[in-house]
Coordinates of C-alpha atoms in Angstrom, one line a residue:
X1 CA 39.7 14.3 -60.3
X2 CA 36.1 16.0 -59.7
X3 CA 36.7 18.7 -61.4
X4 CA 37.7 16.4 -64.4
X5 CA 34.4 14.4 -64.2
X6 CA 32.1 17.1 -63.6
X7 CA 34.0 18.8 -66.6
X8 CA 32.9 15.6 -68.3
X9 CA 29.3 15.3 -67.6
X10 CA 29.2 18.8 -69.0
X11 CA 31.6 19.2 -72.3
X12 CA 29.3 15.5 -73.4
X13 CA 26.3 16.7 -72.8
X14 CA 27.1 20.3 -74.6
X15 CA 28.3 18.4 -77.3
X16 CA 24.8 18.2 -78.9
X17 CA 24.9 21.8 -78.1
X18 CA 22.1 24.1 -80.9
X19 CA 25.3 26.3 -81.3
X20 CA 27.9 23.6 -81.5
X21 CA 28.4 20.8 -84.6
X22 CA 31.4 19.0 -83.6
X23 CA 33.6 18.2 -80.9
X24 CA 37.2 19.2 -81.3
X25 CA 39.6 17.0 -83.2
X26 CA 41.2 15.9 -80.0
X27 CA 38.3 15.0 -77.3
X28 CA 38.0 17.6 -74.5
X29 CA 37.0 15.1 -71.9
X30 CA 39.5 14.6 -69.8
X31 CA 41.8 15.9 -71.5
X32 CA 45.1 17.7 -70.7
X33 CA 44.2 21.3 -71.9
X34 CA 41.3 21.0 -70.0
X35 CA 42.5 19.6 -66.9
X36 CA 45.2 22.5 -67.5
X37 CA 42.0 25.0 -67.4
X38 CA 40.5 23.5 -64.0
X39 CA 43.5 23.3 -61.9
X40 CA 44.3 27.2 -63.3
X41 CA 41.0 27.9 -62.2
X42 CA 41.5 26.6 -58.8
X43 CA 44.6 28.6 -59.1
X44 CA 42.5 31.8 -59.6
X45 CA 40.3 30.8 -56.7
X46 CA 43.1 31.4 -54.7
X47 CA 44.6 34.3 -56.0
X48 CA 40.9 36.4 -55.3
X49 CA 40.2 34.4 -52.7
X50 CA 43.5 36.4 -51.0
X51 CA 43.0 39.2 -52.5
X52 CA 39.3 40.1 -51.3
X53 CA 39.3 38.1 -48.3
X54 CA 40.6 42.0 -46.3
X55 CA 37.4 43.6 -47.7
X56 CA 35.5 41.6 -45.4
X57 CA 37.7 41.4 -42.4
X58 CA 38.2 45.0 -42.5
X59 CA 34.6 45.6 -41.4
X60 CA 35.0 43.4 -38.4
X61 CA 39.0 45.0 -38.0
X62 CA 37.8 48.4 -37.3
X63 CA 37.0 49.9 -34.1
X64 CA 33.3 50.7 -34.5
X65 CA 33.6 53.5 -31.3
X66 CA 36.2 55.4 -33.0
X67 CA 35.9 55.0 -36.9
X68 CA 33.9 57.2 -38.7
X69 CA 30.8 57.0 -39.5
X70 CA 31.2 53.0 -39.3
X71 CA 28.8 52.8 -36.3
X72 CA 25.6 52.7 -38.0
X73 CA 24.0 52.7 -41.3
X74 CA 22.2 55.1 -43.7
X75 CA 18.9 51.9 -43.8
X76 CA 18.0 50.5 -40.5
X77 CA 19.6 47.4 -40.2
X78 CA 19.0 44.0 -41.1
X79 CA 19.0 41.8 -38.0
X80 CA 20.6 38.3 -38.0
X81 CA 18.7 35.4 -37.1
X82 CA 21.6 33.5 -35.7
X83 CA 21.3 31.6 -32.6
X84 CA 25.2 32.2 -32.3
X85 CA 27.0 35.5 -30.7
X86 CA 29.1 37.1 -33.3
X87 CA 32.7 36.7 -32.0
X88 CA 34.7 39.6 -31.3
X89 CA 37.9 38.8 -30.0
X90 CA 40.2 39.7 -33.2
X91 CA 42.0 43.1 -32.4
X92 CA 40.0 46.0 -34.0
X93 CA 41.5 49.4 -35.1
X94 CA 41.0 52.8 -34.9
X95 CA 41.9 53.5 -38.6
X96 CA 39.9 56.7 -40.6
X97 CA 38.6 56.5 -43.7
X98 CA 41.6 57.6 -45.4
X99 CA 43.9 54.7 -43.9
X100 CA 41.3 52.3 -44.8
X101 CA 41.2 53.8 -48.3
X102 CA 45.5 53.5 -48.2
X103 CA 45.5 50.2 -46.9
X104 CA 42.5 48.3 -49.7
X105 CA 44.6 50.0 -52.1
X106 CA 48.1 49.4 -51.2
X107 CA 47.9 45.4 -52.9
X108 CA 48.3 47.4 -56.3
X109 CA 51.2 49.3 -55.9
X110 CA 52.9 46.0 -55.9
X111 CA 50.3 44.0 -58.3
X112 CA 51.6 46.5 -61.2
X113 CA 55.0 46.4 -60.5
X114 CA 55.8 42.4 -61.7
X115 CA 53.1 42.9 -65.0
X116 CA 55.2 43.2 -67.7
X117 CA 58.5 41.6 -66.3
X118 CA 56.2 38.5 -65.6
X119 CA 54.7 38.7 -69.1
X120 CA 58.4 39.2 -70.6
X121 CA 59.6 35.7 -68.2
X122 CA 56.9 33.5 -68.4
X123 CA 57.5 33.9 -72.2
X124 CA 61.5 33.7 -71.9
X125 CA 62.0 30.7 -69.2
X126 CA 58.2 29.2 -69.2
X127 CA 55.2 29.9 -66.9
X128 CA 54.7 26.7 -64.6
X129 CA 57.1 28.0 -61.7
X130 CA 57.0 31.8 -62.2
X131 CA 53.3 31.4 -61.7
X132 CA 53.6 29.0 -58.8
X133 CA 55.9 30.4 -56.8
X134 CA 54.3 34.1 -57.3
X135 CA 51.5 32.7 -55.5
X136 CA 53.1 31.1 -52.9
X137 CA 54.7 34.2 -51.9
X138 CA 51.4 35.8 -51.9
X139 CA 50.4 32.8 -50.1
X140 CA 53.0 33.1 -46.7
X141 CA 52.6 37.3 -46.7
X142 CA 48.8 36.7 -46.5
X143 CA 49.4 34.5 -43.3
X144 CA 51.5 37.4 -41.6
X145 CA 48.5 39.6 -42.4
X146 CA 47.2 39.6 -38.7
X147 CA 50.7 40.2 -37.2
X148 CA 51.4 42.7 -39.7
X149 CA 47.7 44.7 -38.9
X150 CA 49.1 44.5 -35.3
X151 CA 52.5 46.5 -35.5
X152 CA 50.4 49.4 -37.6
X153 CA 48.9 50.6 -40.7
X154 CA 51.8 50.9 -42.5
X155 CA 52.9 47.4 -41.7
X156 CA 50.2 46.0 -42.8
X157 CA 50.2 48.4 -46.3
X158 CA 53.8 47.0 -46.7
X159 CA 52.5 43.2 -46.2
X160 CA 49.8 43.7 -48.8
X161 CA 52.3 45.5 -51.6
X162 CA 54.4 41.8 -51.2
X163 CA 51.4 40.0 -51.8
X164 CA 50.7 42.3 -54.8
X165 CA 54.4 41.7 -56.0
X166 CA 53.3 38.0 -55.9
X167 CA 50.2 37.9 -57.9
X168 CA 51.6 40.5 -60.7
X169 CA 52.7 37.7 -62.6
X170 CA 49.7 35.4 -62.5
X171 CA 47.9 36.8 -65.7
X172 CA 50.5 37.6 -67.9
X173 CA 52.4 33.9 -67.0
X174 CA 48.7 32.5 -67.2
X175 CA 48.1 34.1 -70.9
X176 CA 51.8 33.1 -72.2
X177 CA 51.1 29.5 -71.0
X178 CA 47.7 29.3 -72.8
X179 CA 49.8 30.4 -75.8
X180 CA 51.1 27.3 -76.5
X181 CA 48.2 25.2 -74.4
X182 CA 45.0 26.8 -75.8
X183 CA 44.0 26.0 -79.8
X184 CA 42.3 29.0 -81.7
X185 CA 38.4 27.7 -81.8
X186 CA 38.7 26.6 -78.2
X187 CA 40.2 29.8 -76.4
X188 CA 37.2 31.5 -75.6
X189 CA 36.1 28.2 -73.6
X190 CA 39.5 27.2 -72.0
X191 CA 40.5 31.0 -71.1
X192 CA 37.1 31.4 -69.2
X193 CA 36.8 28.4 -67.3
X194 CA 40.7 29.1 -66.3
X195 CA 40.0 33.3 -65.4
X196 CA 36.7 32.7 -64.0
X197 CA 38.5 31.6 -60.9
X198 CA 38.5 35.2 -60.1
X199 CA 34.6 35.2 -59.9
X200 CA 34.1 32.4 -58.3
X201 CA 37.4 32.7 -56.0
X202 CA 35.3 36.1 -55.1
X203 CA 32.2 34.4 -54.9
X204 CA 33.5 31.5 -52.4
X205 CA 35.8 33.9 -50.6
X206 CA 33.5 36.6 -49.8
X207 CA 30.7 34.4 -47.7
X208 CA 33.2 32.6 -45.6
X209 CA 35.5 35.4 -44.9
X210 CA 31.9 36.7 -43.1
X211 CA 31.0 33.5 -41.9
X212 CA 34.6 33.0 -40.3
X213 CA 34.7 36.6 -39.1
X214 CA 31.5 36.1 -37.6
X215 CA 31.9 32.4 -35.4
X216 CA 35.8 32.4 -35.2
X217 CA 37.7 36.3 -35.8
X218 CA 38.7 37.7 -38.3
X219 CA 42.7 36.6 -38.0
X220 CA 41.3 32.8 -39.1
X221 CA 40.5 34.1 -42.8
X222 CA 43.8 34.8 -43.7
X223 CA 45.2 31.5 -41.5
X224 CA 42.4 29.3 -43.3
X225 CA 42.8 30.6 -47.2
X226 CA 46.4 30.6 -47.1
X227 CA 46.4 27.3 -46.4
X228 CA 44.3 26.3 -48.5
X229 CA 46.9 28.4 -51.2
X230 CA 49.5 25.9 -49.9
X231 CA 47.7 23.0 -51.1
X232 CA 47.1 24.3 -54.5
X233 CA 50.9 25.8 -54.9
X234 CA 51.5 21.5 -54.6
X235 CA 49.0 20.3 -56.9
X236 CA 50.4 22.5 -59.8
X237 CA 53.7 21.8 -59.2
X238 CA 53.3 17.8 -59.6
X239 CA 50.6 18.1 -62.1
X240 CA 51.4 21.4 -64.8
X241 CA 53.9 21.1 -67.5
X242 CA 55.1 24.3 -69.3
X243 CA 54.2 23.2 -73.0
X244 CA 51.9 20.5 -74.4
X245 CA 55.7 18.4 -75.5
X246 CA 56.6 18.9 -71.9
X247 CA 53.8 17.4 -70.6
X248 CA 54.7 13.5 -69.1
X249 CA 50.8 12.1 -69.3
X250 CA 49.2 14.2 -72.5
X251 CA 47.9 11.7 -75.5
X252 CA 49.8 12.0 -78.4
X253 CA 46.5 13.0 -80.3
X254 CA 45.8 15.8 -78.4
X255 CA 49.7 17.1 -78.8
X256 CA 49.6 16.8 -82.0
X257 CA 46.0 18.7 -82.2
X258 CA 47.6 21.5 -80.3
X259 CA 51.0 21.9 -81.8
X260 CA 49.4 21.7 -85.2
X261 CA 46.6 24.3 -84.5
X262 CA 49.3 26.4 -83.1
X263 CA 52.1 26.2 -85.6
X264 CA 51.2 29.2 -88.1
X265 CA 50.4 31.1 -85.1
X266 CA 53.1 30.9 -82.1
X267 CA 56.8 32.1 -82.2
X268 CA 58.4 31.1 -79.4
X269 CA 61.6 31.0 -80.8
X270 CA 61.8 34.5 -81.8
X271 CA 64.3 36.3 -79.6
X272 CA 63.6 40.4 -80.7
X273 CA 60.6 41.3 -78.8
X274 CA 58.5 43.8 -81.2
X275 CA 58.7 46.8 -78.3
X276 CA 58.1 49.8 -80.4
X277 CA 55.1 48.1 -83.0
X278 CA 53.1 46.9 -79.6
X279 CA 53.4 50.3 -77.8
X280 CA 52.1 51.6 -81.4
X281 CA 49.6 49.4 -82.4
X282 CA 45.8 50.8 -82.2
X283 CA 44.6 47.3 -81.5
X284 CA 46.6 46.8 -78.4
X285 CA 46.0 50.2 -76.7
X286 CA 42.4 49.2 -77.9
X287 CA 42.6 46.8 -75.7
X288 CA 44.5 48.7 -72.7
X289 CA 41.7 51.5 -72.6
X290 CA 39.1 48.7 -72.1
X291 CA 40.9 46.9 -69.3
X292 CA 41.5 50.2 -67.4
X293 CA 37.8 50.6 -67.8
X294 CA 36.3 47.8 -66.8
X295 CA 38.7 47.5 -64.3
X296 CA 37.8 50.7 -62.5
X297 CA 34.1 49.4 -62.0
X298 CA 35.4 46.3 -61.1
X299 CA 38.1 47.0 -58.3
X300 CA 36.0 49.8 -56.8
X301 CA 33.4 47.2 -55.9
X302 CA 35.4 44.4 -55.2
X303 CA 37.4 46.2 -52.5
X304 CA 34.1 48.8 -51.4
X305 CA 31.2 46.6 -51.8
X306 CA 31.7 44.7 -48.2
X307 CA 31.4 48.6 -47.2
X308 CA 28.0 49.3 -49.1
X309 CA 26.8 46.5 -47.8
X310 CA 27.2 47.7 -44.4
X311 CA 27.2 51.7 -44.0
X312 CA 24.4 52.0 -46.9
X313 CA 22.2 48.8 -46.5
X314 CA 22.6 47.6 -42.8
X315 CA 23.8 44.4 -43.4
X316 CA 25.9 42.8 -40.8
X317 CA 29.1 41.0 -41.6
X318 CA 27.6 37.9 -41.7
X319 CA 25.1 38.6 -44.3
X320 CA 27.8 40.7 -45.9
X321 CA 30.0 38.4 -47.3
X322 CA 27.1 36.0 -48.7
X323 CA 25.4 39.4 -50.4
X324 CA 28.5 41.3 -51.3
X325 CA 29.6 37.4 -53.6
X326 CA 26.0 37.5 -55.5
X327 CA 27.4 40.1 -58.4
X328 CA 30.4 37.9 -58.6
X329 CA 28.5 34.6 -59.1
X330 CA 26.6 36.1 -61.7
X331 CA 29.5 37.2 -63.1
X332 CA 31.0 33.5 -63.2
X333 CA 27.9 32.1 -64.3
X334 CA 27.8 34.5 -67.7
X335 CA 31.4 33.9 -68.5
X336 CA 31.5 30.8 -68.7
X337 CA 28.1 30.7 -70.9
X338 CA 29.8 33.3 -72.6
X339 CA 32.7 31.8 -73.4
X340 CA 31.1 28.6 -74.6
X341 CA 29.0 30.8 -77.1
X342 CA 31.8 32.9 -78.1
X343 CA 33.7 29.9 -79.4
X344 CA 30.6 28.6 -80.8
X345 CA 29.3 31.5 -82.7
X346 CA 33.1 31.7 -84.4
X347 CA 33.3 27.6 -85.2
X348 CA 30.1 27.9 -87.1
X349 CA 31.5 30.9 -89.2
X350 CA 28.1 32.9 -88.0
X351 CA 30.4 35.9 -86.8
X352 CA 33.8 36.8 -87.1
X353 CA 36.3 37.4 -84.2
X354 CA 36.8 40.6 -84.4
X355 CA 32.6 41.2 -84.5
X356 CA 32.4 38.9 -81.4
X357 CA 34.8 40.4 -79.7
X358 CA 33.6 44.0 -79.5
X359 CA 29.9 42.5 -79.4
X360 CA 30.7 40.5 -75.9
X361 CA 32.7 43.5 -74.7
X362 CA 29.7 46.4 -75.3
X363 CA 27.6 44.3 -73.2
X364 CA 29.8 43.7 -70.7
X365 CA 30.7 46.8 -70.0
X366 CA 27.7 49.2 -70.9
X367 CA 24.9 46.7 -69.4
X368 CA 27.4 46.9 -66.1
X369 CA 27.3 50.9 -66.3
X370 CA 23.6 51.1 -66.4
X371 CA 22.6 49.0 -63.8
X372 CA 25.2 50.1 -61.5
X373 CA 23.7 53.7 -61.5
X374 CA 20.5 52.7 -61.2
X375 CA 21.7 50.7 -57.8
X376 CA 22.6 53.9 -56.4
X377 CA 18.8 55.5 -56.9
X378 CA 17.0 51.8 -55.4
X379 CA 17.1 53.8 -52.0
X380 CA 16.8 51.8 -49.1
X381 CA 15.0 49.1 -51.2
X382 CA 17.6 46.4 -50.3
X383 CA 16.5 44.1 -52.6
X384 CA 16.5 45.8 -55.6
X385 CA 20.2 47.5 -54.5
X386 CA 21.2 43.9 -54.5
X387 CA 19.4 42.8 -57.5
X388 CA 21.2 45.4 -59.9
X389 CA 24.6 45.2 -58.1
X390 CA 24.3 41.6 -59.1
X391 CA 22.6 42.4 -62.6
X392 CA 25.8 44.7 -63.0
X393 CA 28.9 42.5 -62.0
X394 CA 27.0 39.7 -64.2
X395 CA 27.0 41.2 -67.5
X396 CA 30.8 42.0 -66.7
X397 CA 31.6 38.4 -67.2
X398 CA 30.9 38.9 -70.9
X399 CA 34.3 40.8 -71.1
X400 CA 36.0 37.7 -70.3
X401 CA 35.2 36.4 -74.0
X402 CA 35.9 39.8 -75.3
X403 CA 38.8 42.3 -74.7
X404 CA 40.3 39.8 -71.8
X405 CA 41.2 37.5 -74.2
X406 CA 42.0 39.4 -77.3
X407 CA 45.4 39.6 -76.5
X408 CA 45.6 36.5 -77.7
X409 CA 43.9 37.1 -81.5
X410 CA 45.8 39.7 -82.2
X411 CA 49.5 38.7 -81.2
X412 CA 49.5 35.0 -79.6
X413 CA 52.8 34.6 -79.5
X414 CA 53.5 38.0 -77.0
X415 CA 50.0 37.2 -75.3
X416 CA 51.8 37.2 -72.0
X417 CA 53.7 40.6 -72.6
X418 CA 50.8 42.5 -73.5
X419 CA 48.5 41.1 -71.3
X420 CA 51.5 42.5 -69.2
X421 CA 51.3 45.9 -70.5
X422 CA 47.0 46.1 -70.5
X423 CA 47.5 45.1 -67.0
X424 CA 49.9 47.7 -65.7
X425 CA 47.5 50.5 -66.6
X426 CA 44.4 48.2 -65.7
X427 CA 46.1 47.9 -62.2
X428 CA 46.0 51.8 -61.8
X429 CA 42.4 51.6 -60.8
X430 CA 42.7 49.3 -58.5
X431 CA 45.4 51.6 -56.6
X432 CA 43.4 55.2 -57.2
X433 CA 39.9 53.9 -57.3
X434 CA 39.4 53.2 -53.5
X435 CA 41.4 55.9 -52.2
X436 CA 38.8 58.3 -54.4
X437 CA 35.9 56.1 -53.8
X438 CA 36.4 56.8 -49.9
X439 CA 37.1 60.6 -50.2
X440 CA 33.9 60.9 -52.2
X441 CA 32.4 59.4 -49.7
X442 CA 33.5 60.5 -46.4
X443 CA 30.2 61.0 -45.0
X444 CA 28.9 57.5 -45.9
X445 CA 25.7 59.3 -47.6
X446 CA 23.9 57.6 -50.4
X447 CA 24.4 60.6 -52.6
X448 CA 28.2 60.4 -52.3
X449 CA 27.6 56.7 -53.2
X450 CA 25.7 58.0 -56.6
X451 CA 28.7 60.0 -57.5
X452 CA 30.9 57.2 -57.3
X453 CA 28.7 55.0 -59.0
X454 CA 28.3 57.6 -62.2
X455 CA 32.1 58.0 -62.2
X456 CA 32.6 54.1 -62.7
X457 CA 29.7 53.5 -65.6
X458 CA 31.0 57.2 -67.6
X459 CA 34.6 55.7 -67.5
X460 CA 32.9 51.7 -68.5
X461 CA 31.3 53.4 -71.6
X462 CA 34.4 55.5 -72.8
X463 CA 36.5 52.3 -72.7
X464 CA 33.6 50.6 -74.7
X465 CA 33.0 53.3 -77.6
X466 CA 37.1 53.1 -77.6
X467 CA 37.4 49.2 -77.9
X468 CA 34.7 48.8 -80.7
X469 CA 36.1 51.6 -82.9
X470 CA 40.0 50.5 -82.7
X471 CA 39.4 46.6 -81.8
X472 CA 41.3 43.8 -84.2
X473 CA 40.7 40.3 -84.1
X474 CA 43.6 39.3 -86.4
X475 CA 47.2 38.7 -86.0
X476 CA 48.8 41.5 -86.4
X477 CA 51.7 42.1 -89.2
X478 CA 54.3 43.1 -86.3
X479 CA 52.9 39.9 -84.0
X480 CA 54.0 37.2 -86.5
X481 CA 54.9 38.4 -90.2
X482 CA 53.7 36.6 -93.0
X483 CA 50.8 35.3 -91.1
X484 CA 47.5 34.5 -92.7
X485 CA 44.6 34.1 -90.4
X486 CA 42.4 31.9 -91.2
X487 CA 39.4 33.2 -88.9
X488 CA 39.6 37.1 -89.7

């Protein structure tokens, strides 16, 4: 119920909005859609919130006398002010730069496993408990983290390819459900306050996995975010219908405002699944090139920017976690903006989809490549290391109104299938990227940092150039024949 009145104070006061003319024919306050969009984003929360939290613990996890290079930093270090001892008593490991490389990694050989197949069942049986319960199962393996970590390595690689297996569906389930929740003119808006749980999940998780490493051990970060995982997995069950006719408490305004926006656009009945056209289609391997992009900037600092922090810039893991979640807050705060002037520039006819599209994707995806090679030349200046990590993650969040959601323009009605498919090849990064990242950088020197930093931004650009020349923001003929669009 917060969320729902904060949401309020905000879409009310946006309604006199310079870009906006109108609210939507069906209010947004307190709507359905809308409360839809929060508890999703709660839902994302969660699902980075366990899936970052080991990039922090790892730092306090690792035997400091044996690991390499861990023991000190390239820049002196930055001295707490804490009247507090940092606690120590969580088990630490004697685990090389390679294992540590395996075992960030290791999340994604399950993560790409369940993409498509979720896609294909969230659109076949409905959404609400595929995504629920893939959670919860990432949920209970994240709790058996610490005994997992203390039977071995490869334990623990095992434990994090369930929870991987888990959160595989959560997009493409996510994306088929806002096919049928989500009208046209508002998707840029609903889609980015539901995804940017992933920023702010990161942003919130980050800091208090560092602050609970640092007064409790590191074993509590897992105990205390899967529970609070467990109280989410019970608030979408009781409160999350599959469809807007489904839902027990939805106005019948704001069904009919959905079903009819909807109705020219969505197929679910359609039982042959278009394999061949979307494996074909420009626009949707358009759209795969970019994710893998961005994604391979994106997962190399999510699961090695706790690691920076500490080998490059000194900081300890208490300032670690607040530092390594600034990029990510940025990031949150631009997609939302984003997303609320991505709808707007559209409703008001001043630019088409297809131009807004590739427009919010160059800048979030060359800005990000620019600064991120300029962090790697700022030295031991901490500040400005910090200041264009953050500038760099920020202008990401732009994405989230562009390629991230143009599954949805350009075939709504398999939105959770191809979301699917960009996901599968978007996950590769996530698996190879750390395990290079660490083998670049074996000696922890702020050279090998640069070269890993130039690898990300040359592969950001290539997906850029290759999104704005193939990019569609239309239906397209295979997705639903006969289909006019009326925003082209």
């Amino acid at each position: 119920m917060a969320g729902i009145k904060v949401f309020s104070i905000f879409c009310c006061s946006s309604s006199s909005c310079q870009f906006c003319d109108h609210l939507p024919t069906a209010p947004a306050c307190c709507s359905s859609r809308y409360s839809l969009a929060f508890l999703s984003c709660f839902g994302f929360i969660v699902v980075y919130a366990l899936r970052v939290n080991l990039s922090v613990a790892m730092v306090d996890m690792l035997d400091t006398k044996t690991d390499d290079n861990s023991s000190s930093s390239v820049c002196p270090e930055h001295k707490g002010h804490s009247a507090l001892i940092h606690n120590h008593t969580g088990k630490v490991y004697d685990w090389d730069s390679e294992t540590q490389g395996w075992i960030l990694g290791s999340f994604f050989y399950g993560y790409i496993v369940t993409q498509i197949p979720g896609g294909y069942l969230a659109r076949k049986h409905g959404a609400k408990w595929l995504l629920g319960l893939g959670i919860l199962g990432t949920v209970i393996f994240t709790m058996l983290t610490p005994l997992a970590a203390s039977l071995g390595a490869g334990y623990l690689i095992a434990v994090r390819v369930l929870e991987g297996l888990g959160e595989g569906v959560t997009f493409p389930a996510m994306h088929a459900m806002w096919a049928s929740w989500a009208p046209p003119l508002e998707r840029s808006r609903l889609l980015t306050i539901s995804y940017t749980g992933s920023s702010l999940g990161t942003v919130l998780s980050l800091p208090l996995s560092g602050l609970i490493c640092y007064y409790l051990d590191w074993t509590y970060v897992f105990y205390i975010f899967g529970a609070v995982g467990l109280l989410w997995f019970f608030l979408w069950t009781f409160f999350v219908s599959n469809t807007p006719d489904s839902h027990k408490t939805i106005s019948e305004k704001e069904r009919r405002y959905i079903n009819s926006s909807l109705k020219s656009e969505v197929s679910t009945f359609a039982k042959d699944i278009p394999w061949c056209s979307m494996f074909t289609s420009l626009p949707v391997w358009a759209i795969v090139v970019a994710h893998f992009s961005y994604n391979w900037t994106f997962y190399t600092l999510l699961t090695l920017l706790p690691t920076y922090m500490r080998t490059i810039l000194g900081f300890s893991i208490q300032q670690n976690g607040m530092l390594s979640a600034l990029p990510y807050l940025g990031s949150w705060f631009l997609a939302l903006l984003g997303g609320q002037l991505a709808d707007c520039l559209r409703e008001r006819g001043l630019f088409s989809t297809v131009v807004v599209r590739k427009t919010f994707s160059v800048i979030g995806m060359v800005g990000p490549a620019v600064f991120l090679v300029s962090a790697g030349y700022t030295g031991c200046n901490y500040v400005m290391a910090v200041a264009f990590l953050t500038v760099s993650s920020a202008l990401g969040g732009f994405c989230s109104s562009g390629f991230s959601i143009n599954h949805l323009d350009i075939a709504p009605s398999y939105a959770g299938i191809l979301l699917g498919i960009s996901n599968t090849f978007a996950t590769i990064p996530g698996m190879v990227g750390p395990v290079i990242a660490r083998a670049l950088t074996s000696s922890n020197t702020i050279e090998e940092w640069q070269t890993v930093f130039y690898i990300s931004a040359a592969i950001n650009i290539l997906g850029a150039i290759f999104f704005t020349i193939f990019g569609k923001g239309a239906v397209q003929p295979w997705a639903v024949p006969g289909y006019e669009s009326h925003i082209q």
